[in-house]
Amino acid sequence: MTKWLLAAGVLMPLCGAQATQDPEAVYNRVCGACHSGQLPMAPARGDQEAWTPRLAKGMGTLVQHVTQGFKAMPPRGLCMDCSAEDYQAIILWMSESKPGP
């Protein structure tokens, strides 16, 4: 039973149609704790050098890494209310160049 619940929890976010949350708000609430530069293995927002090889793996792979956890990243990136589309929007937002001052 536990395996079925875990599988449903992993697959349910993949069923949504579009992102429902603002990427910047989610970043500020959850992702920024690791992706704002404190952890060298977590690519910082706007760091093109760090994001380019990750994006080359494909969005499906990146969303899977977030959903299931990857290396030091915890499963779901600790965003328990994010959908696959939310993750995709956040990844795109984080991988863009930071706006100037």
XYZ file of C-alpha atoms in Angstrom:
101
model
C 0.000 0.000 0.000
C 2.805 2.403 0.889
C 4.423 1.839 -2.509
C 1.132 2.689 -4.261
C 0.759 5.887 -2.266
C 4.345 6.850 -3.024
C 3.844 6.144 -6.741
C 0.624 8.173 -6.769
C 2.383 11.042 -5.000
C 5.124 11.050 -7.618
C 2.831 10.703 -10.632
C -0.033 12.986 -9.607
C 1.924 16.200 -10.240
C 2.525 15.012 -13.794
C -1.200 15.135 -14.581
C -1.747 18.905 -14.314
C -2.127 21.120 -17.367
C -0.328 24.319 -16.431
C 1.668 25.997 -13.707
C -0.567 27.346 -10.979
C 1.995 29.154 -8.868
C 4.182 32.166 -9.507
C 7.754 30.893 -10.032
C 9.329 33.812 -8.190
C 7.024 33.349 -5.195
C 7.831 29.618 -5.002
C 11.548 30.365 -5.348
C 11.357 32.869 -2.502
C 9.311 30.480 -0.343
C 11.180 27.212 -0.972
C 13.926 27.089 -3.620
C 15.976 30.113 -2.584
C 17.073 28.387 0.610
C 19.477 26.282 -1.473
C 19.597 27.968 -4.885
C 20.582 31.483 -3.824
C 24.283 30.705 -3.749
C 24.956 29.151 -0.335
C 25.212 25.588 -1.642
C 27.811 25.219 -4.391
C 26.132 22.134 -5.880
C 22.753 23.889 -6.254
C 22.790 26.102 -9.362
C 22.031 29.699 -8.424
C 19.369 31.710 -10.160
C 20.704 33.195 -13.390
C 24.000 31.248 -13.341
C 24.132 30.398 -17.041
C 27.329 28.373 -16.683
C 25.699 26.096 -14.110
C 22.303 25.849 -15.801
C 23.370 25.214 -19.418
C 24.557 21.606 -18.940
C 21.548 20.839 -16.771
C 19.074 22.200 -19.324
C 20.824 20.135 -22.020
C 19.586 17.002 -20.212
C 16.011 17.992 -21.036
C 13.169 19.404 -19.012
C 11.687 15.955 -18.366
C 14.887 14.836 -16.663
C 15.109 18.013 -14.589
C 11.492 17.732 -13.438
C 12.107 14.073 -12.577
C 15.168 15.057 -10.532
C 13.111 17.579 -8.590
C 10.176 15.221 -8.102
C 12.191 12.210 -7.003
C 15.157 13.987 -5.470
C 18.642 14.052 -6.969
C 22.004 14.070 -5.198
C 21.615 16.626 -2.357
C 18.198 17.843 -3.561
C 15.365 16.409 -1.468
C 12.317 14.889 -3.172
C 9.924 17.504 -4.533
C 12.514 20.156 -3.703
C 10.539 20.500 -0.454
C 7.656 22.106 -2.392
C 4.869 19.704 -1.492
C 2.189 21.695 -3.319
C 4.068 22.125 -6.616
C 2.931 20.414 -9.813
C 5.232 19.226 -12.595
C 4.244 22.355 -14.496
C 5.163 24.503 -11.480
C 8.582 22.837 -11.365
C 9.076 23.445 -15.079
C 8.164 27.128 -14.733
C 10.472 27.519 -11.723
C 13.372 25.822 -13.519
C 12.923 28.130 -16.506
C 12.680 31.168 -14.234
C 15.781 30.179 -12.230
C 17.825 29.405 -15.341
C 17.204 32.783 -16.985
C 19.736 35.553 -16.625
C 19.114 37.781 -13.642
C 17.834 41.225 -14.540
C 20.315 44.059 -14.067
C 20.232 46.352 -11.001
